[in-house]
mmCIF file with all atom_site columns, C-alpha atoms in Angstrom:
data_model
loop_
_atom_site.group_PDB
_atom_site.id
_atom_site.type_symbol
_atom_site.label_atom_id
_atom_site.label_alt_id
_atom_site.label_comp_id
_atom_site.label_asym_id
_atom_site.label_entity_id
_atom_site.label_seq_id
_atom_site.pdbx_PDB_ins_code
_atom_site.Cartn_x
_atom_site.Cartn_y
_atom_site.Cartn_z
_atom_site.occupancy
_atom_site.B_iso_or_equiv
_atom_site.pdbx_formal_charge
_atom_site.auth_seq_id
_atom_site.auth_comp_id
_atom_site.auth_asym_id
_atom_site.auth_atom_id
_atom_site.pdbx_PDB_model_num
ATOM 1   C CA . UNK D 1 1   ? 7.926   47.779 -212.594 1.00 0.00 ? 23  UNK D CA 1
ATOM 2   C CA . UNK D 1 2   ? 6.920   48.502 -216.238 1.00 0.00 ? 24  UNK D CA 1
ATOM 3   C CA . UNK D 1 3   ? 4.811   52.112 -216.835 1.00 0.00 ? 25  UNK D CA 1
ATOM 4   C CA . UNK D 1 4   ? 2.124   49.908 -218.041 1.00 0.00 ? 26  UNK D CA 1
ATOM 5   C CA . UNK D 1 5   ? 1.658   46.965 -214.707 1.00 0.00 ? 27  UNK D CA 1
ATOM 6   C CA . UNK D 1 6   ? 1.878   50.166 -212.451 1.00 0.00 ? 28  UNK D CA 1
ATOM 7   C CA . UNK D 1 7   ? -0.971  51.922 -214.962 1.00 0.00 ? 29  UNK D CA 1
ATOM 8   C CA . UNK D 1 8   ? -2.822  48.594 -214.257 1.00 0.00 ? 30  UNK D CA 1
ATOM 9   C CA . UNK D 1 9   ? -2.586  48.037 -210.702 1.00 0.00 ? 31  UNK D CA 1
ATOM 10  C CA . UNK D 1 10  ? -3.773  51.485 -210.037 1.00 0.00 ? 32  UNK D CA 1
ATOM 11  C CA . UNK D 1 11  ? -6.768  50.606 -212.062 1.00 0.00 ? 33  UNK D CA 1
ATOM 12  C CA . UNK D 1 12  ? -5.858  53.408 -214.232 1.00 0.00 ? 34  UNK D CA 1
ATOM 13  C CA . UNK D 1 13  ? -7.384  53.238 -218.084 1.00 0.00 ? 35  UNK D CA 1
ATOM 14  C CA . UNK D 1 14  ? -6.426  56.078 -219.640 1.00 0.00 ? 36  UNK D CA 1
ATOM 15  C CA . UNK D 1 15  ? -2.721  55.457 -218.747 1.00 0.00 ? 37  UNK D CA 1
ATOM 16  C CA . UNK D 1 16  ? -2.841  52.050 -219.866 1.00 0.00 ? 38  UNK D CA 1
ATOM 17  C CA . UNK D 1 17  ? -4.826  52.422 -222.988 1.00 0.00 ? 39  UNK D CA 1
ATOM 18  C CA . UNK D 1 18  ? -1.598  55.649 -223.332 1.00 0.00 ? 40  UNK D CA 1
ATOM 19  C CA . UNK D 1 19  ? 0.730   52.906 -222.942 1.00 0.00 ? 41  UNK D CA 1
ATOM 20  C CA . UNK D 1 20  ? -0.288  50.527 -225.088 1.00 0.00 ? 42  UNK D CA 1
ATOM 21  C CA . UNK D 1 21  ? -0.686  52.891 -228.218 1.00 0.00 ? 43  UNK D CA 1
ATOM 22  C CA . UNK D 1 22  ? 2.906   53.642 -227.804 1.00 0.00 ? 44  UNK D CA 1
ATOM 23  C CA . UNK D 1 23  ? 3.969   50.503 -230.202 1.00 0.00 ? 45  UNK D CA 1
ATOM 24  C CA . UNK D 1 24  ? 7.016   47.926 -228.886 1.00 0.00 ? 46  UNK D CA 1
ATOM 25  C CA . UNK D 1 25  ? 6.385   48.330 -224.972 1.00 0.00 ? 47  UNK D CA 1
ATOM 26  C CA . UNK D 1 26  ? 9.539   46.812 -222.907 1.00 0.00 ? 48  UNK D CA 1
ATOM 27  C CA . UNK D 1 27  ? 7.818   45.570 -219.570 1.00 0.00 ? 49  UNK D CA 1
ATOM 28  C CA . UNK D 1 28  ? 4.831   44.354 -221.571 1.00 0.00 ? 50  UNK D CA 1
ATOM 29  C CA . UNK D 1 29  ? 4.567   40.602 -220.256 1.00 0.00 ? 51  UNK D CA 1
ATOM 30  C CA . UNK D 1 30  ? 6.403   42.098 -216.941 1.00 0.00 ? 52  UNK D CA 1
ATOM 31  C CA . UNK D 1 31  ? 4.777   40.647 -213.422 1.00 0.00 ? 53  UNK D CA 1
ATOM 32  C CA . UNK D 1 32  ? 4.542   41.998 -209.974 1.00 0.00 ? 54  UNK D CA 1
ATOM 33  C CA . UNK D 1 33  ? 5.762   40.495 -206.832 1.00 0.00 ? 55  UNK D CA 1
ATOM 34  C CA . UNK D 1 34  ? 2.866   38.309 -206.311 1.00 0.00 ? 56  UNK D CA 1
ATOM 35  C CA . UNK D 1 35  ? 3.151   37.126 -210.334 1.00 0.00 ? 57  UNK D CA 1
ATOM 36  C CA . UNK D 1 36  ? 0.111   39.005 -211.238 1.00 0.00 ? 58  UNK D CA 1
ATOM 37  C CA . UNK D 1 37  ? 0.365   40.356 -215.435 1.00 0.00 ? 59  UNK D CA 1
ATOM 38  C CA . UNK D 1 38  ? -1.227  44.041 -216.212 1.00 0.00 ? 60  UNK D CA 1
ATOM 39  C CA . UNK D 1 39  ? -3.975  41.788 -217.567 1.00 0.00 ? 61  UNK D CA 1
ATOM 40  C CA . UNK D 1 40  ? -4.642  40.280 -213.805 1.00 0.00 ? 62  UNK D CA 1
ATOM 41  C CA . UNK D 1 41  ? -4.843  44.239 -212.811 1.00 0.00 ? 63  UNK D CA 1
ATOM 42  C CA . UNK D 1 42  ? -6.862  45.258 -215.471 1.00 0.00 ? 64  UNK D CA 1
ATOM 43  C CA . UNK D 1 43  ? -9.386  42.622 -215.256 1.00 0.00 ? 65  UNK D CA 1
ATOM 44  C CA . UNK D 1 44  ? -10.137 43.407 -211.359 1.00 0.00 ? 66  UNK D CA 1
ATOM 45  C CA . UNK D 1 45  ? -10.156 46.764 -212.305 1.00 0.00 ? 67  UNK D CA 1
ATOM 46  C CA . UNK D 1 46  ? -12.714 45.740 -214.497 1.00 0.00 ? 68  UNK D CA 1
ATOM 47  C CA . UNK D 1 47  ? -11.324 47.529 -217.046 1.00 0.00 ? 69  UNK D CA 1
ATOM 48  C CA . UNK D 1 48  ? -12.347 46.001 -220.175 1.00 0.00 ? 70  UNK D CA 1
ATOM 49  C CA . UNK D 1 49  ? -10.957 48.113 -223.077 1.00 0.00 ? 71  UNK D CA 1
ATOM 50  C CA . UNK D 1 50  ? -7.506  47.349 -221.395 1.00 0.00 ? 72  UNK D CA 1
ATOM 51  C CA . UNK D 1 51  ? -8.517  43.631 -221.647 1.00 0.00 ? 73  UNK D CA 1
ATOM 52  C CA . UNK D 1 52  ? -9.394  43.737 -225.294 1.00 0.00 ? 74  UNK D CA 1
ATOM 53  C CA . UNK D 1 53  ? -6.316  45.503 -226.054 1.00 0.00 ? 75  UNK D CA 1
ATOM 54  C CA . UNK D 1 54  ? -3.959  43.538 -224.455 1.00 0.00 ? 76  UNK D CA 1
ATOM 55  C CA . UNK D 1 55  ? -5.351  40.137 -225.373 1.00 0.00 ? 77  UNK D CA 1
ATOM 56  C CA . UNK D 1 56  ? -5.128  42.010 -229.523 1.00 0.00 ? 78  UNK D CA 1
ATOM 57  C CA . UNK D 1 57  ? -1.693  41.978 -229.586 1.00 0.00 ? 79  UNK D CA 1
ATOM 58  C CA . UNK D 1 58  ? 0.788   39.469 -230.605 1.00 0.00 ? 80  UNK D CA 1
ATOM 59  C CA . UNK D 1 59  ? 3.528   40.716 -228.166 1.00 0.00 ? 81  UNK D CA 1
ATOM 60  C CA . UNK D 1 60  ? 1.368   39.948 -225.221 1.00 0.00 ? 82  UNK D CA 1
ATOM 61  C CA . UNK D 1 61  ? 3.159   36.670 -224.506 1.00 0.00 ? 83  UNK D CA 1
ATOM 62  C CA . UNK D 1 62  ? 0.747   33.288 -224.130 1.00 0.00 ? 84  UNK D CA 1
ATOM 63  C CA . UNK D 1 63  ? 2.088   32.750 -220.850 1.00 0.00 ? 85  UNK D CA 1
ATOM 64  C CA . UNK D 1 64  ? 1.024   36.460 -219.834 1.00 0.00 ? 86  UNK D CA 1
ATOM 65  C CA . UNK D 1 65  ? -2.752  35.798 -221.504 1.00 0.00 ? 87  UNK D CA 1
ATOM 66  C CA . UNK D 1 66  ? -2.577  32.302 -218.887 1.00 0.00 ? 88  UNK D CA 1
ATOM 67  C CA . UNK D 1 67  ? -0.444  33.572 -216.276 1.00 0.00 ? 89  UNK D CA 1
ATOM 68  C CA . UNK D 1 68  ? -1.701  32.225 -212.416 1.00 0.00 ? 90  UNK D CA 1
ATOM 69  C CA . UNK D 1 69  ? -0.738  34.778 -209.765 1.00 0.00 ? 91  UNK D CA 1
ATOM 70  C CA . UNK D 1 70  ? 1.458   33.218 -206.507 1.00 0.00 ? 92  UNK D CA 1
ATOM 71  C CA . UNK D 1 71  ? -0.548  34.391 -203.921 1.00 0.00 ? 93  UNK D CA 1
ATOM 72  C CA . UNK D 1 72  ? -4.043  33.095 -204.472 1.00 0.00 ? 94  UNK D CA 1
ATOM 73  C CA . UNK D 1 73  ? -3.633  31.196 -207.967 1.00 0.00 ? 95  UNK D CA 1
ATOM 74  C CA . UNK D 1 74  ? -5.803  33.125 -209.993 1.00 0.00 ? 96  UNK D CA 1
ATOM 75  C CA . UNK D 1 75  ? -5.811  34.045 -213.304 1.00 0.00 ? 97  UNK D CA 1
ATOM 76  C CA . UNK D 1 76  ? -7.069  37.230 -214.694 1.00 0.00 ? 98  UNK D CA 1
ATOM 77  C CA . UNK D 1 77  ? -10.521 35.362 -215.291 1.00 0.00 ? 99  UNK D CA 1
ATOM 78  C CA . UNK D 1 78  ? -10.391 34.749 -211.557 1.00 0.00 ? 100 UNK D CA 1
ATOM 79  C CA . UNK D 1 79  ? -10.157 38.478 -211.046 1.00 0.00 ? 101 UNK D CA 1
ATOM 80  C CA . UNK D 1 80  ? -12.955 39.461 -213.472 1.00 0.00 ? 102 UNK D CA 1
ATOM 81  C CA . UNK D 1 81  ? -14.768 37.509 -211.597 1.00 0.00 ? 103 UNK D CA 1
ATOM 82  C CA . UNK D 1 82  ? -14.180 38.584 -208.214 1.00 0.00 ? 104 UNK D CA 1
ATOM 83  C CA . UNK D 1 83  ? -14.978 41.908 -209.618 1.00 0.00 ? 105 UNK D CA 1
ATOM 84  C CA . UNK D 1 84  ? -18.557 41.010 -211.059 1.00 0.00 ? 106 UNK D CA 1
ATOM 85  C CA . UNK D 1 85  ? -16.813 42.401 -214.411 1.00 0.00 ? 107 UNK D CA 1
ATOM 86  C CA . UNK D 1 86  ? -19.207 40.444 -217.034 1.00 0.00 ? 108 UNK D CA 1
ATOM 87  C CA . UNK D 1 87  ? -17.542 42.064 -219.901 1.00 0.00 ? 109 UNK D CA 1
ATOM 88  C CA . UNK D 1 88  ? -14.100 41.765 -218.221 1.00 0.00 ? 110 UNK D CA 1
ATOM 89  C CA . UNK D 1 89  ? -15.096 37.753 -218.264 1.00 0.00 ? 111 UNK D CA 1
ATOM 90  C CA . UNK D 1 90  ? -16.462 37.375 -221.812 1.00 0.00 ? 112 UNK D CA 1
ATOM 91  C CA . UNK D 1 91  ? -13.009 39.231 -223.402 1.00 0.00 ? 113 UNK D CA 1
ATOM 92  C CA . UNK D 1 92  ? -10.847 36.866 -221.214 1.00 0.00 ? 114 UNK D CA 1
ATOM 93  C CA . UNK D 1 93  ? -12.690 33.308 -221.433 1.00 0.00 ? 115 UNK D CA 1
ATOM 94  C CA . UNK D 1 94  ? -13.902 33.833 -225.066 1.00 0.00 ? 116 UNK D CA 1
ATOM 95  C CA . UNK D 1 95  ? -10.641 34.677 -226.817 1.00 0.00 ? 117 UNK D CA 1
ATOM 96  C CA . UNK D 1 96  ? -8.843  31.723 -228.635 1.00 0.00 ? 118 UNK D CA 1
ATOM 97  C CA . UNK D 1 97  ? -5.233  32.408 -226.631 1.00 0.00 ? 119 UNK D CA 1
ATOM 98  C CA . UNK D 1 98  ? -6.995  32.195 -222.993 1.00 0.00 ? 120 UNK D CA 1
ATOM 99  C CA . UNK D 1 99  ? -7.196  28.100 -221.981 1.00 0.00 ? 121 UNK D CA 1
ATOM 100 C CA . UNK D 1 100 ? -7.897  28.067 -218.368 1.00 0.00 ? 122 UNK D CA 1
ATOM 101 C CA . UNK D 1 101 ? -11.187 28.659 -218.332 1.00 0.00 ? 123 UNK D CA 1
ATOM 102 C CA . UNK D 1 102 ? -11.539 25.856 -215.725 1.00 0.00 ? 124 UNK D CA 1
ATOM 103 C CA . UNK D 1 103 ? -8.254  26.200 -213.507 1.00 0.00 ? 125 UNK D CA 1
ATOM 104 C CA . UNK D 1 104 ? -8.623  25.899 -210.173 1.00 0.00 ? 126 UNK D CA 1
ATOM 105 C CA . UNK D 1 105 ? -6.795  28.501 -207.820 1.00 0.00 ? 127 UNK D CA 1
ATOM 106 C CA . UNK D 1 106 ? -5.215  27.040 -204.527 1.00 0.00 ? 128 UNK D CA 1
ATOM 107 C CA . UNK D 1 107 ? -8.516  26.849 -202.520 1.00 0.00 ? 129 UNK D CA 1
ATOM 108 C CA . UNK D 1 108 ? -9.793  24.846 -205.695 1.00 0.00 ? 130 UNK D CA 1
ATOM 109 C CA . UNK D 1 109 ? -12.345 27.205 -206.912 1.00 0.00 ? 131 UNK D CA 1
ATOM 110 C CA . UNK D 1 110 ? -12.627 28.205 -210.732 1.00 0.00 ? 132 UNK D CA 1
ATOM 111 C CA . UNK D 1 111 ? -13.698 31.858 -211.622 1.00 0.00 ? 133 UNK D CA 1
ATOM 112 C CA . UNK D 1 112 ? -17.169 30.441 -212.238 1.00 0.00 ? 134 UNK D CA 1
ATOM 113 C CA . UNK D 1 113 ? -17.418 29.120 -208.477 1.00 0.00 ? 135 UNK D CA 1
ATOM 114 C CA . UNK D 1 114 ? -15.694 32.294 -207.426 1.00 0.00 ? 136 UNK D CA 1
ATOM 115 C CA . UNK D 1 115 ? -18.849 34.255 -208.842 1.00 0.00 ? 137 UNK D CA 1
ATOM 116 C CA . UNK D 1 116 ? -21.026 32.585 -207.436 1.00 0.00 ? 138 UNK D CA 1
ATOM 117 C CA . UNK D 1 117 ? -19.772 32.557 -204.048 1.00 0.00 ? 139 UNK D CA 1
ATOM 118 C CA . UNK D 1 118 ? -20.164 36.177 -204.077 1.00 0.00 ? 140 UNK D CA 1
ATOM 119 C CA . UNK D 1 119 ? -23.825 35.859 -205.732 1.00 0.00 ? 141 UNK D CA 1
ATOM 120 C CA . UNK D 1 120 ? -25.014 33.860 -203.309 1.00 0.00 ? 142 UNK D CA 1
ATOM 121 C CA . UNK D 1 121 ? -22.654 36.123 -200.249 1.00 0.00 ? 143 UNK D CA 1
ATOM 122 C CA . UNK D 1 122 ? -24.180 38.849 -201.291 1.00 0.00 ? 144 UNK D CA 1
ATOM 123 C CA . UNK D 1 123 ? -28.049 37.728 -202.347 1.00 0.00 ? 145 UNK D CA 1
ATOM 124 C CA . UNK D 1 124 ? -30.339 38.411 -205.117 1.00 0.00 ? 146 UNK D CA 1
ATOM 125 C CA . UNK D 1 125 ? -29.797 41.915 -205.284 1.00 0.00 ? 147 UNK D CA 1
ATOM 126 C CA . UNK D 1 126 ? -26.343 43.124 -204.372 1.00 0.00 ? 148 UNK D CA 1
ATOM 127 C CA . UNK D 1 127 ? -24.996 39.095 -206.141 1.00 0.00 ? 149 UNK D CA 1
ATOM 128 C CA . UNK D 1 128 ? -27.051 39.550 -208.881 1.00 0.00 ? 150 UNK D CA 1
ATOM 129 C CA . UNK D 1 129 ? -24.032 40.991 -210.995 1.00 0.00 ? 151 UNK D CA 1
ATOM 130 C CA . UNK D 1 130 ? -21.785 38.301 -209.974 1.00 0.00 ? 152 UNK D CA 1
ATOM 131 C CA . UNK D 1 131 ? -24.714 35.934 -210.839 1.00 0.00 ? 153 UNK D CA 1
ATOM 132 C CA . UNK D 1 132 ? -24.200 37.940 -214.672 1.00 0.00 ? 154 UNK D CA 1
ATOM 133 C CA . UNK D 1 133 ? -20.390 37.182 -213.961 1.00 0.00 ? 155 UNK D CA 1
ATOM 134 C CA . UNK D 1 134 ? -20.819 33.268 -213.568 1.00 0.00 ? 156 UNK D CA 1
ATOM 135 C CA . UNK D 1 135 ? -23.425 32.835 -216.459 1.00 0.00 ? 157 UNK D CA 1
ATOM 136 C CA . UNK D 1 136 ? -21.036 34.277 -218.998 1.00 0.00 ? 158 UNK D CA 1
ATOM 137 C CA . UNK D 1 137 ? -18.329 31.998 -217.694 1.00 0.00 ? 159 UNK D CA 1
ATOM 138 C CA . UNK D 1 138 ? -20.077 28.874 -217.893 1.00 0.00 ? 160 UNK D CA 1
ATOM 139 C CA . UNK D 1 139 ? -21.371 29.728 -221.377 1.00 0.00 ? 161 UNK D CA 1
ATOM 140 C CA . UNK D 1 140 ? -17.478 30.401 -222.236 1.00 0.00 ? 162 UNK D CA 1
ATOM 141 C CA . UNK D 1 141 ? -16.732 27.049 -220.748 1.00 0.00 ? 163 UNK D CA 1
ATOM 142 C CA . UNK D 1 142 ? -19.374 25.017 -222.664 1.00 0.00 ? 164 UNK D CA 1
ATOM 143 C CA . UNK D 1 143 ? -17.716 27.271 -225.835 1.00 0.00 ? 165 UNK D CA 1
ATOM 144 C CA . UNK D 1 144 ? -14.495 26.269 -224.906 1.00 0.00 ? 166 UNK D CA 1
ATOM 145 C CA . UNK D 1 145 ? -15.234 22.588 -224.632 1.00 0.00 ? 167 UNK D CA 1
ATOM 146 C CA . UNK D 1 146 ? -16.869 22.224 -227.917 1.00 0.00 ? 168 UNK D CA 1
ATOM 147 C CA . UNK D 1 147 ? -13.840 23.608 -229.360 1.00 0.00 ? 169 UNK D CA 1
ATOM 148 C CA . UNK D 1 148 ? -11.990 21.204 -227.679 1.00 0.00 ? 170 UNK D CA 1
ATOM 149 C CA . UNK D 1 149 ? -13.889 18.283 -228.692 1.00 0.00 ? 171 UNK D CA 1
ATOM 150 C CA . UNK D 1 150 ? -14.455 19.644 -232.443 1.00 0.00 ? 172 UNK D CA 1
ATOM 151 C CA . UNK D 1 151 ? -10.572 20.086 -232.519 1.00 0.00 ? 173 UNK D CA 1
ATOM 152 C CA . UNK D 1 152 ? -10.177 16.426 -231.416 1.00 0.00 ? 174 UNK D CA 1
ATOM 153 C CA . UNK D 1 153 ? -12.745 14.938 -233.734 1.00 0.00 ? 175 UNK D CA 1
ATOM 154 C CA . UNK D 1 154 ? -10.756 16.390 -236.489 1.00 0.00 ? 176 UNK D CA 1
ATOM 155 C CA . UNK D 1 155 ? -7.137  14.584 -235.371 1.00 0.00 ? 177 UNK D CA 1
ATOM 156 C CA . UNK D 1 156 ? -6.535  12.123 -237.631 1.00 0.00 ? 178 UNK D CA 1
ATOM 157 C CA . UNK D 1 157 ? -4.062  10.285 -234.871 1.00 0.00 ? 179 UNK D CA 1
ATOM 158 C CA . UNK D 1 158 ? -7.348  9.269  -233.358 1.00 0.00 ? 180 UNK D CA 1
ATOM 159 C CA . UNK D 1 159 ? -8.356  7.170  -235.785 1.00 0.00 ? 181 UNK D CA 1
ATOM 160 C CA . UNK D 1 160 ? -7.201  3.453  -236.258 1.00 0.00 ? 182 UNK D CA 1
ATOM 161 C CA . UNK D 1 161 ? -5.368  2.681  -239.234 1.00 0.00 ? 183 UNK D CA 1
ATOM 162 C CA . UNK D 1 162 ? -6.756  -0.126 -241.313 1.00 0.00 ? 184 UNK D CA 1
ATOM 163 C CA . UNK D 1 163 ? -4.722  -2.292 -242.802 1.00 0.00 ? 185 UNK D CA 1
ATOM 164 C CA . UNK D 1 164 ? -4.418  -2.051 -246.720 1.00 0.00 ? 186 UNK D CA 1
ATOM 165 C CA . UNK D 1 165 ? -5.377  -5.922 -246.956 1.00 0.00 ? 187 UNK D CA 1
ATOM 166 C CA . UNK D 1 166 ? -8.913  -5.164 -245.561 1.00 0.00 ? 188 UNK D CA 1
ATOM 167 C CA . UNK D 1 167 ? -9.262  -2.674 -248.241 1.00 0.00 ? 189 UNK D CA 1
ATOM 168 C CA . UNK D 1 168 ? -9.269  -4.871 -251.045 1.00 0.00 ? 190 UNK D CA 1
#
């Protein structure tokens, strides 16, 4: 397991933020047993300068940034969330390489419905962080969507080509 993924797991900043500042990092994109990136760890470690950093650099492969975990199918969004890690959540959902804002894990819940779970589980007080969690979410999903649909309005293989005789 790479210097940085154990760094991670252990929830461990300092040794992560160490790692990374090192330049070329072999074990970057690596994954534990259960599929989880140091970006899964991170994020339910709520560490969010590790997030930032990680998502920054270009070696940090796509599929690490989307990687689902085997054992629950979560993605590190999931885990931000379970963690009540609002700043974890905005880094993740809000940067242009992350695309599963809405993905489902295997008991179909999204981070968003994860949040809120634990809002409501643990009421207006205690929940009120996850609460936090889930409105940053959502306004990263609407985000994300209006990207989407901005992007698509702009494809010009949408459009029906007209005929030059109707032109004229």
């Amino acid at each position: 397991m790479s210097t940085l993924l154990v760094a991670a797991k252990e929830g461990d900043a300092s040794k992560c933020l160490t790692a990374l500042a090192s330049g070329a990092l072999s074990g970057l994109n690596a994954r534990c047993e259960n599929g989880r990136t140091s970006l899964h760890y991170a994020a339910m470690h709520s560490l969010d300068k590790v997030c930032a950093v990680l998502l920054q650099r270009k070696d940090f492969s796509d599929l690490s940034v989307n990687a689902v975990d085997t054992f629950a199918g979560h993605t590190a969004l999931h885990g931000a969330a379970v963690a009540a890690s609002s700043k974890c959540c905005r880094i993740i959902a809000t940067h242009c390489r992350f695309n599963k804002v809405s993905a489902r894990d295997a008991k179909g819940m999204t981070a968003e419905d994860l949040a809120l779970f634990f809002a409501e589980r643990r009421g207006p007080t205690d929940g009120s962080v996850h609460a936090a969690a889930a409105r940053t979410i959502a306004d990263a999903r609407v985000a994300q969507s209006a990207r989407q649909t901005k992007t698509k309005s702009r494809d010009p293989s949408r459009y029906e080509v007209i005929p030059a005789s109707y032109l004229y």
